[in-house]
PDB file of C-alpha atoms in Angstrom:
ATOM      1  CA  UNK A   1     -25.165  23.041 -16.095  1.00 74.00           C
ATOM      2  CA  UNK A   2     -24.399  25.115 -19.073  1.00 78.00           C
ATOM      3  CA  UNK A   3     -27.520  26.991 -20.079  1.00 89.00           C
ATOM      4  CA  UNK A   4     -28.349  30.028 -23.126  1.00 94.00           C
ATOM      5  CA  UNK A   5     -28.482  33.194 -21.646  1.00 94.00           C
ATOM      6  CA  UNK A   6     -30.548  36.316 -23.149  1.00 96.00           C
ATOM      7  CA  UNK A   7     -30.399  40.054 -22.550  1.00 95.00           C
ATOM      8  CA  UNK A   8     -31.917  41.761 -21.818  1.00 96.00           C
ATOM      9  CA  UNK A   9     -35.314  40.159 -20.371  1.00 94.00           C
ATOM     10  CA  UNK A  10     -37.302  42.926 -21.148  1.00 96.00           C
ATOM     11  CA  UNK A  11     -37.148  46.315 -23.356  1.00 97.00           C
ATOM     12  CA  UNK A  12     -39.711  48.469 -24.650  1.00 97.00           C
ATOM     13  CA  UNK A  13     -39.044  50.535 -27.462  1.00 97.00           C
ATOM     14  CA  UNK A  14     -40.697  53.351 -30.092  1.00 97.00           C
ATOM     15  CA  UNK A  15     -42.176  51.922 -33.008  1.00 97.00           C
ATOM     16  CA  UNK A  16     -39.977  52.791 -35.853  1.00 97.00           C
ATOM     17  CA  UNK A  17     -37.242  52.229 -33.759  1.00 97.00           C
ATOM     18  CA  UNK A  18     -33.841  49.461 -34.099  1.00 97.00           C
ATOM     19  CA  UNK A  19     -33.146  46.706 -31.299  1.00 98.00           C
ATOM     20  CA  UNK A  20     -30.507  44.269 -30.957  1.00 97.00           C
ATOM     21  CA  UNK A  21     -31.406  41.208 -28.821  1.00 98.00           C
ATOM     22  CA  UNK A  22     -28.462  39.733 -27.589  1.00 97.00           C
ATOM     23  CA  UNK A  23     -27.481  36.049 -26.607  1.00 97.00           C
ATOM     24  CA  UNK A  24     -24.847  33.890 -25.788  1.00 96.00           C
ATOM     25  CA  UNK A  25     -25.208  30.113 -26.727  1.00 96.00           C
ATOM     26  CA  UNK A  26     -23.823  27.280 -24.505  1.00 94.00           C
ATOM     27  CA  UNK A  27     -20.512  27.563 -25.512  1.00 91.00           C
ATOM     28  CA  UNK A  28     -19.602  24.707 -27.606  1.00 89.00           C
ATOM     29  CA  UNK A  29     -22.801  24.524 -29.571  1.00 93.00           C
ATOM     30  CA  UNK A  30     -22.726  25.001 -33.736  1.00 92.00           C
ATOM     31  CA  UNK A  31     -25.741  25.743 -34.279  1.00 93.00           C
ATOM     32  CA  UNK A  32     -27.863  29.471 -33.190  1.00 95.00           C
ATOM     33  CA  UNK A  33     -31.658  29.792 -33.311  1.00 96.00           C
ATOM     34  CA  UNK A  34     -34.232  32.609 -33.240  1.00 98.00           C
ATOM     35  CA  UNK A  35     -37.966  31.717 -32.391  1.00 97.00           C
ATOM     36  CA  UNK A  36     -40.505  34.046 -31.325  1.00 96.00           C
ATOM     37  CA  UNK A  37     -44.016  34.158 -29.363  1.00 92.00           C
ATOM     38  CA  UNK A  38     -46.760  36.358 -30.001  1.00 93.00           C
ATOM     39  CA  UNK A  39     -48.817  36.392 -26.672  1.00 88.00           C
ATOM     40  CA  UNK A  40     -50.863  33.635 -26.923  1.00 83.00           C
ATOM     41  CA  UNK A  41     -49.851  32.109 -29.741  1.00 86.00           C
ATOM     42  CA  UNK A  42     -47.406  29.264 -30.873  1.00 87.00           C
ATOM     43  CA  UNK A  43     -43.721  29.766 -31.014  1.00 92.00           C
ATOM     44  CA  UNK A  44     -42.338  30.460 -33.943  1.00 95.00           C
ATOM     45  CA  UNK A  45     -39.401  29.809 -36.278  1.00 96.00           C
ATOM     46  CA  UNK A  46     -37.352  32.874 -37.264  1.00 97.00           C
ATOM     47  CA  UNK A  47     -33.843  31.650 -38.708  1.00 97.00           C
ATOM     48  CA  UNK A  48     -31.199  29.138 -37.946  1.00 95.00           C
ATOM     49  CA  UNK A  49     -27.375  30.413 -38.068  1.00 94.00           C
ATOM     50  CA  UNK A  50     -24.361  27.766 -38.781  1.00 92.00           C
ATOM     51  CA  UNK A  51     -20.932  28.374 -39.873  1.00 90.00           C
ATOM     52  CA  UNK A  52     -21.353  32.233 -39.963  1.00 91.00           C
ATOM     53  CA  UNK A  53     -24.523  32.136 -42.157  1.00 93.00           C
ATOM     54  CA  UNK A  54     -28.106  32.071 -42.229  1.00 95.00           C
ATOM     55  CA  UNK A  55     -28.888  27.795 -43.125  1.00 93.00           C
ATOM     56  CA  UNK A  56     -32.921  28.064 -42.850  1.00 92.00           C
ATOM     57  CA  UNK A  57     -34.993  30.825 -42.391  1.00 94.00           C
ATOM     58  CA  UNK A  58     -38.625  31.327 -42.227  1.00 94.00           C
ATOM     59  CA  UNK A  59     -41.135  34.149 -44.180  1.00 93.00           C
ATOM     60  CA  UNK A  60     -41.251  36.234 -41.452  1.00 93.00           C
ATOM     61  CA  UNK A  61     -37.498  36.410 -41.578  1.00 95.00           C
ATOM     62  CA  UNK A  62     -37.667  39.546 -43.787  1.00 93.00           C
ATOM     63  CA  UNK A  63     -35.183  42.202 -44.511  1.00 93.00           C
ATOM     64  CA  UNK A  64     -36.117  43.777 -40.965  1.00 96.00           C
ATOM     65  CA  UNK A  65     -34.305  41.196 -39.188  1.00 97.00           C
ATOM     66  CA  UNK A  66     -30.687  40.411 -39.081  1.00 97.00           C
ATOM     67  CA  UNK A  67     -28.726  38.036 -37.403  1.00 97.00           C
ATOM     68  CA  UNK A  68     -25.413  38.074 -36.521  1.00 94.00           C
ATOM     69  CA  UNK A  69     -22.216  36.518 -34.665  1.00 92.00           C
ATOM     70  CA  UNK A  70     -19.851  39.139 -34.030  1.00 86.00           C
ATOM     71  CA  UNK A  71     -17.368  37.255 -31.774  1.00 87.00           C
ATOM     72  CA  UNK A  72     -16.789  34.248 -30.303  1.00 78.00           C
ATOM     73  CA  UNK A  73     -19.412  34.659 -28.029  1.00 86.00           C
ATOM     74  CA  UNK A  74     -22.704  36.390 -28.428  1.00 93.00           C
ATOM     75  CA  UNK A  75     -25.310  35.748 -31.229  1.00 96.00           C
ATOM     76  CA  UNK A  76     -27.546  38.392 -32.010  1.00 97.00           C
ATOM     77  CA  UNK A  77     -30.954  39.254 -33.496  1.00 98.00           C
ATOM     78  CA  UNK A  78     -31.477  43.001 -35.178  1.00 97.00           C
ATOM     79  CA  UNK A  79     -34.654  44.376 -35.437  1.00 97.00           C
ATOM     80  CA  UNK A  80     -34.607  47.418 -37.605  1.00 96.00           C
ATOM     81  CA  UNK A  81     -37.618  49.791 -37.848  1.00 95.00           C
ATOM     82  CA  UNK A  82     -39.892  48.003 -35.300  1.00 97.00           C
ATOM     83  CA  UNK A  83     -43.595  47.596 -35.814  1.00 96.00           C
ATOM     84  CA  UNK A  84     -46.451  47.093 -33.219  1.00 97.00           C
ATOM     85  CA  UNK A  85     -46.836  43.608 -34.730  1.00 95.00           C
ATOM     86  CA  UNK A  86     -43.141  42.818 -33.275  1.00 97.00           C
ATOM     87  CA  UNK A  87     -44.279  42.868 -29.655  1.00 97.00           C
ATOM     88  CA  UNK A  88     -43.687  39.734 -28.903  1.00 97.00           C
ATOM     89  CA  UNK A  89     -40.995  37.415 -26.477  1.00 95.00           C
ATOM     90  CA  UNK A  90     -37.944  36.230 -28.615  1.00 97.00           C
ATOM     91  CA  UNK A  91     -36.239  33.437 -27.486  1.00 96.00           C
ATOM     92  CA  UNK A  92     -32.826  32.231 -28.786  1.00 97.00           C
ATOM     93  CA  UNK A  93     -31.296  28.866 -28.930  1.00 96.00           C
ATOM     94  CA  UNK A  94     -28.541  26.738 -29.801  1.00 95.00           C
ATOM     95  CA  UNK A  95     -27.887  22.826 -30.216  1.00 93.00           C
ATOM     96  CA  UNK A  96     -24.469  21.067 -30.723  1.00 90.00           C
ATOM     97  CA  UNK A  97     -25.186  19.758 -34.899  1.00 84.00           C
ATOM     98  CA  UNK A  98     -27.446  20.269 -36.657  1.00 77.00           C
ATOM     99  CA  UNK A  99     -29.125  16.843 -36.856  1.00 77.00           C
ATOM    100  CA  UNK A 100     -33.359  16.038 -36.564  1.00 71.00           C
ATOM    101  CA  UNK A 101     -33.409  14.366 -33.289  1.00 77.00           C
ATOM    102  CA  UNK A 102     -30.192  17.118 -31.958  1.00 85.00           C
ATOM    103  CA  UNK A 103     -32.007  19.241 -28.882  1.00 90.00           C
ATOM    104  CA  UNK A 104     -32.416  22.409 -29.073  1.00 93.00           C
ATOM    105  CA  UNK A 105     -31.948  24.233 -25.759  1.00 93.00           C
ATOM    106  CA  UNK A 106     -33.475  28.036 -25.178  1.00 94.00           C
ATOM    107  CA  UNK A 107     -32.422  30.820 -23.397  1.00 94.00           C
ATOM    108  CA  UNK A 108     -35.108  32.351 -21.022  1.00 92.00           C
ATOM    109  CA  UNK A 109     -36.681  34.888 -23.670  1.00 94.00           C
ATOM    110  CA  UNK A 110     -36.347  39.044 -24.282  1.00 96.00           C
ATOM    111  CA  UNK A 111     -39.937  40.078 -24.183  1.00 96.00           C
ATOM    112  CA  UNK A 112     -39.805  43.481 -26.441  1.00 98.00           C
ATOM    113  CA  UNK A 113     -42.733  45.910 -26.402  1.00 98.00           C
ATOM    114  CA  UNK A 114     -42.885  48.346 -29.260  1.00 97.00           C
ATOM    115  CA  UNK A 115     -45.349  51.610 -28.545  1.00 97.00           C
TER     116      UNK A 115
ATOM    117  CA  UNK B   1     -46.316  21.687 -44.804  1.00 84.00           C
ATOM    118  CA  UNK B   2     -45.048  19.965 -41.136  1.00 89.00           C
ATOM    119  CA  UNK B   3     -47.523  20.933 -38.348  1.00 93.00           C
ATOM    120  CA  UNK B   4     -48.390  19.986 -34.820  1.00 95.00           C
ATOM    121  CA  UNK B   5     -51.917  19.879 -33.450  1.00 95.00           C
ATOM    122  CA  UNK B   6     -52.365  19.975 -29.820  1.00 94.00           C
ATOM    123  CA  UNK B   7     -55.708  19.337 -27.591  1.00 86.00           C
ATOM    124  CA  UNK B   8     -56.664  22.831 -26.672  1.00 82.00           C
ATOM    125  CA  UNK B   9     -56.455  23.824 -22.819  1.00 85.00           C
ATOM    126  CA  UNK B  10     -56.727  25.261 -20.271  1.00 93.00           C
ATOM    127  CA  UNK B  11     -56.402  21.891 -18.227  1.00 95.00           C
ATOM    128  CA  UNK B  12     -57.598  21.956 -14.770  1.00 96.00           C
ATOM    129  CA  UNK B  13     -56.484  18.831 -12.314  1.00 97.00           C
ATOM    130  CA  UNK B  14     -56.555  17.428  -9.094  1.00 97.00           C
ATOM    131  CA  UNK B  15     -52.903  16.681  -7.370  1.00 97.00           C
ATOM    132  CA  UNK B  16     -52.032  12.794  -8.401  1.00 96.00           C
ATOM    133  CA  UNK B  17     -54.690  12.632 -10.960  1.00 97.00           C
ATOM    134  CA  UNK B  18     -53.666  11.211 -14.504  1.00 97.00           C
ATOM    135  CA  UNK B  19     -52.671  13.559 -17.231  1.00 97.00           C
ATOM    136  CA  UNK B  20     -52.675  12.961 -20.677  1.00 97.00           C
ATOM    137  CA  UNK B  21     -51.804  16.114 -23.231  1.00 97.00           C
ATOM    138  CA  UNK B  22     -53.032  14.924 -27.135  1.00 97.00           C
ATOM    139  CA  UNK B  23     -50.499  15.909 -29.928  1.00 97.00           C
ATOM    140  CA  UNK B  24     -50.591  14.670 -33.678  1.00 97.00           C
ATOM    141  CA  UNK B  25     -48.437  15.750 -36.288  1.00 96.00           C
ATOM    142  CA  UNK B  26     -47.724  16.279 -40.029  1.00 94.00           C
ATOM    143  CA  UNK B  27     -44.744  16.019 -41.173  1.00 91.00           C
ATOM    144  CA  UNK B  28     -42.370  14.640 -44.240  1.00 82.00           C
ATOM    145  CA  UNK B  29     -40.436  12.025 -44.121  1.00 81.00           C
ATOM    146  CA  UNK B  30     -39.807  10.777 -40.191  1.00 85.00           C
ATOM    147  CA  UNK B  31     -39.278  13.825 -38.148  1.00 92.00           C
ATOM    148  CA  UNK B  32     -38.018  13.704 -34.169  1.00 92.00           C
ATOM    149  CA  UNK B  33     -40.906  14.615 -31.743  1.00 95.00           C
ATOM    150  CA  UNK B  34     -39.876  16.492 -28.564  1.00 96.00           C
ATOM    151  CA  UNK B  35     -42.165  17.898 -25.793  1.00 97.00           C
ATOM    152  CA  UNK B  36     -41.388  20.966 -24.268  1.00 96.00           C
ATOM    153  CA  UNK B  37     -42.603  22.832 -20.618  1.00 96.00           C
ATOM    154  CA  UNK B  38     -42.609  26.634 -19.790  1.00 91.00           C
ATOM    155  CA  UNK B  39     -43.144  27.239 -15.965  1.00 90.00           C
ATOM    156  CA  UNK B  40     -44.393  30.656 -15.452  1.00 84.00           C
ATOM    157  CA  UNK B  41     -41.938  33.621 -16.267  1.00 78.00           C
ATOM    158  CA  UNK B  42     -39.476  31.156 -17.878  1.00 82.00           C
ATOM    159  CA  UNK B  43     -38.154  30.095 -21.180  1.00 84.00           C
ATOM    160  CA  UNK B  44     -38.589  26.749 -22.731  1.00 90.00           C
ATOM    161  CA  UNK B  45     -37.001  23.295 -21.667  1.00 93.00           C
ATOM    162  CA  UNK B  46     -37.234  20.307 -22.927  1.00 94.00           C
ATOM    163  CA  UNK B  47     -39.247  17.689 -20.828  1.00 97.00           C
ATOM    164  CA  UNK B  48     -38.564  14.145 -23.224  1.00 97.00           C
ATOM    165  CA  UNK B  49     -37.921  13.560 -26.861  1.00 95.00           C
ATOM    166  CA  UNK B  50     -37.822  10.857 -29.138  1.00 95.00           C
ATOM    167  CA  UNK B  51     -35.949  10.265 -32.626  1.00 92.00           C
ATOM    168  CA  UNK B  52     -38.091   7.233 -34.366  1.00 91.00           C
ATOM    169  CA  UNK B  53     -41.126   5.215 -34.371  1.00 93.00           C
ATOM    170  CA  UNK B  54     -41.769   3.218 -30.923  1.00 95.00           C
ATOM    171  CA  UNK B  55     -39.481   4.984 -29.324  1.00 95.00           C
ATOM    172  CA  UNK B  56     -41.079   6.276 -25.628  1.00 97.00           C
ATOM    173  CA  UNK B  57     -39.282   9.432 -24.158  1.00 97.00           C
ATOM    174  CA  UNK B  58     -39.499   9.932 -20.578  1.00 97.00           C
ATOM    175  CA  UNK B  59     -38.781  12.450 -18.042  1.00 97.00           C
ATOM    176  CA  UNK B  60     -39.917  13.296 -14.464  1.00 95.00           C
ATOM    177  CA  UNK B  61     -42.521  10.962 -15.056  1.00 97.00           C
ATOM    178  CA  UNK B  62     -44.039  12.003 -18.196  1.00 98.00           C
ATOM    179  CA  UNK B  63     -43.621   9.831 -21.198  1.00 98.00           C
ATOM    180  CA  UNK B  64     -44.564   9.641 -24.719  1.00 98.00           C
ATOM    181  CA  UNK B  65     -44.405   6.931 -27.195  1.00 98.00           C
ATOM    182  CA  UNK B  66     -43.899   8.049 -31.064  1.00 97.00           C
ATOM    183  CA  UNK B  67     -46.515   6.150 -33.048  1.00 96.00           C
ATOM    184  CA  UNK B  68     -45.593   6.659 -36.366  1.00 93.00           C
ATOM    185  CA  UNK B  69     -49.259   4.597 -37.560  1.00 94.00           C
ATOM    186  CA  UNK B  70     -51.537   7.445 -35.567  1.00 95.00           C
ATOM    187  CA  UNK B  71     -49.075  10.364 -36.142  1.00 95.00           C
ATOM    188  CA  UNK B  72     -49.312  10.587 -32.361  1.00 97.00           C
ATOM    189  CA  UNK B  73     -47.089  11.939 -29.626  1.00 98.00           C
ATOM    190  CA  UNK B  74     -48.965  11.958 -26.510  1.00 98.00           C
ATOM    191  CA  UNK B  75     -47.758  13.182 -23.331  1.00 98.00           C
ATOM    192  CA  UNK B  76     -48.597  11.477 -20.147  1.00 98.00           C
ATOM    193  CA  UNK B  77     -47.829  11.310 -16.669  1.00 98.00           C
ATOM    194  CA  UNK B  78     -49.496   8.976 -14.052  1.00 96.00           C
ATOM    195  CA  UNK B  79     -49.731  11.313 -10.718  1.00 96.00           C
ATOM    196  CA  UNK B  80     -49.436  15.226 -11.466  1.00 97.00           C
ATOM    197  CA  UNK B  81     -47.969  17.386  -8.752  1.00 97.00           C
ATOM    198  CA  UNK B  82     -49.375  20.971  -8.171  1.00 96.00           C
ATOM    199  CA  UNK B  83     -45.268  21.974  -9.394  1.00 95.00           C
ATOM    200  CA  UNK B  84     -46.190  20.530 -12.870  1.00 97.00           C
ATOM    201  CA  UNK B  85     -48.600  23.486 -13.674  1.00 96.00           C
ATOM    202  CA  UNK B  86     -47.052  24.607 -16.609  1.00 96.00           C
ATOM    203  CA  UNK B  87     -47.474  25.142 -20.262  1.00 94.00           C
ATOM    204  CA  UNK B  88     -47.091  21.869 -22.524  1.00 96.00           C
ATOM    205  CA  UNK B  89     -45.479  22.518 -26.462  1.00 96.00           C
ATOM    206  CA  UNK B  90     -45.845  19.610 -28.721  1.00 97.00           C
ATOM    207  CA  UNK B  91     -43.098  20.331 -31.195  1.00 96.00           C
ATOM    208  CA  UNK B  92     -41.292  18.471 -34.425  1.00 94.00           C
ATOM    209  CA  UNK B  93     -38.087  19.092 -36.221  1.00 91.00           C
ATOM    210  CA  UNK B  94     -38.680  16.903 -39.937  1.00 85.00           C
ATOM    211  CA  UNK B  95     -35.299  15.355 -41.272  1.00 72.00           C
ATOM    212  CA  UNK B  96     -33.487  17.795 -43.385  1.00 72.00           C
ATOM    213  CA  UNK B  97     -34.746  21.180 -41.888  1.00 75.00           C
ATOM    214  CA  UNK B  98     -32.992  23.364 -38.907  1.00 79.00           C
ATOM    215  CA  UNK B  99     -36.505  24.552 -37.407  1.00 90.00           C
ATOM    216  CA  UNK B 100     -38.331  23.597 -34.260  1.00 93.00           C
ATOM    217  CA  UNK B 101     -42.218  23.793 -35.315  1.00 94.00           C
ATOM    218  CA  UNK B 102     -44.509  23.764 -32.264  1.00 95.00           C
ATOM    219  CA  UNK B 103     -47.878  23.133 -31.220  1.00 94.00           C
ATOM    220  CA  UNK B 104     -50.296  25.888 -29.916  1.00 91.00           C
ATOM    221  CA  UNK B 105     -49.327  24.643 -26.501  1.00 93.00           C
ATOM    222  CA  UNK B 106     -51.749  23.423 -23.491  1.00 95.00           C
ATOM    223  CA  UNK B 107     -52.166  25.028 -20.016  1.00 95.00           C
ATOM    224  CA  UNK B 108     -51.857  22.471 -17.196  1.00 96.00           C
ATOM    225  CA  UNK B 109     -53.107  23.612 -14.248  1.00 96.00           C
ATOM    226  CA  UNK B 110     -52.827  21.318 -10.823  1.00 97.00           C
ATOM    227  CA  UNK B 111     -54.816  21.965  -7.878  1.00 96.00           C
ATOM    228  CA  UNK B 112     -54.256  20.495  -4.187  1.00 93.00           C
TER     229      UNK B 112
END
């Protein structure tokens, strides 16, 4: 069964620091999410990706982040000049239109530390 | 704005006792209601969904029914298994918008 794949599962990094989180949707899905979860809290909605642009994001999509499809392939989240307050697991999804009731499927989460 | 309230956990049960998992929503218009599960050290799948009013989802043995009158999306399942210890997310995606939002989530823990 085709599934979202994320790398990589785990990476700690300086604070200050850039990451790129990397993922690869099922492969003929339209549509590219980011959510993330704060330890014990909810999961939350970063930014939805369709067509080669940003279609929804939320407030804490600020100019830190960046998103971005650079082939066929791989869909990935930037994270430049990480804060402590980033620590968190970032999962990535992707669903085949972009419709209310459309399921979203998720990869199995990066879980980034920043020291 | 749309938002999901779920019963708070931890919840602690015997092997084929009854489970229910409260969720209630807020939400414009007549969003889709999904319920997702995260086993331990894994992402997030989706257990059932449903798309409108009376609709039931079911899965694995867990259903909910979307009662558009209480707001309600309860999750339920008549005999839990000690493999069903999970996390539960209540989650709805309102017509119009691209974004999953999700409920706190509840611990289910099953005990032989």
């Amino acid at each position: 069964e085709p599934e979202v794949t994320q790398t990589p599962s785990h990476q700690v990094t300086q604070m200050g620091q850039e990451v790129i989180l990397r993922c690869v949707p099922i492969s003929n899905h339209l549509y590219f999410y980011w959510y993330r979860q704060i330890l014990g809290q909810k999961v939350e909605f970063l930014v939805s990706f369709y067509n080669n642009e940003i279609s929804e994001k939320s407030e804490i999509f600020d100019d830190q982040f960046s998103v971005e499809r650079p082939d066929g392939s791989n869909f990935t989240l930037k994270i430049r000049s990480t804060k402590l307050e980033d620590s968190a697991m970032y999962f990535c999804a992707s669903s085949t239109g972009g419709a209310a009731g459309e399921t979203q499927y998720f990869g199995p989460g990066t879980r980034l530390l920043v020291l | 704005g749309d938002s999901v309230t779920q019963m708070e956990g931890p919840v602690t049960l015997s092997e084929e006792a009854f489970l229910t998992i409260n969720c209630t929503y807020t939400a414009t218009g007549y969003p889709s209601l999904f319920w997702y599960v995260q086993y331990p050290g894994e992402g997030l799948q989706l257990l059932l969904k449903a798309t409108k009013a009376d609709d039931k989802g079911s899965n694995k043995g867990f259903e909910a029914t979307y009662r558009k009158e209480t707001t309600s999306f309860h999750l339920e399942k008549g005999s839990v298994q000690v493999s069903d210890s999970a996390v539960y997310f209540c989650a709805l995606r309102a017509g119009g918008g691209n974004k999953l939002t999700f409920g706190t989530g509840t611990q289910l823990k099953v005990e032989l």
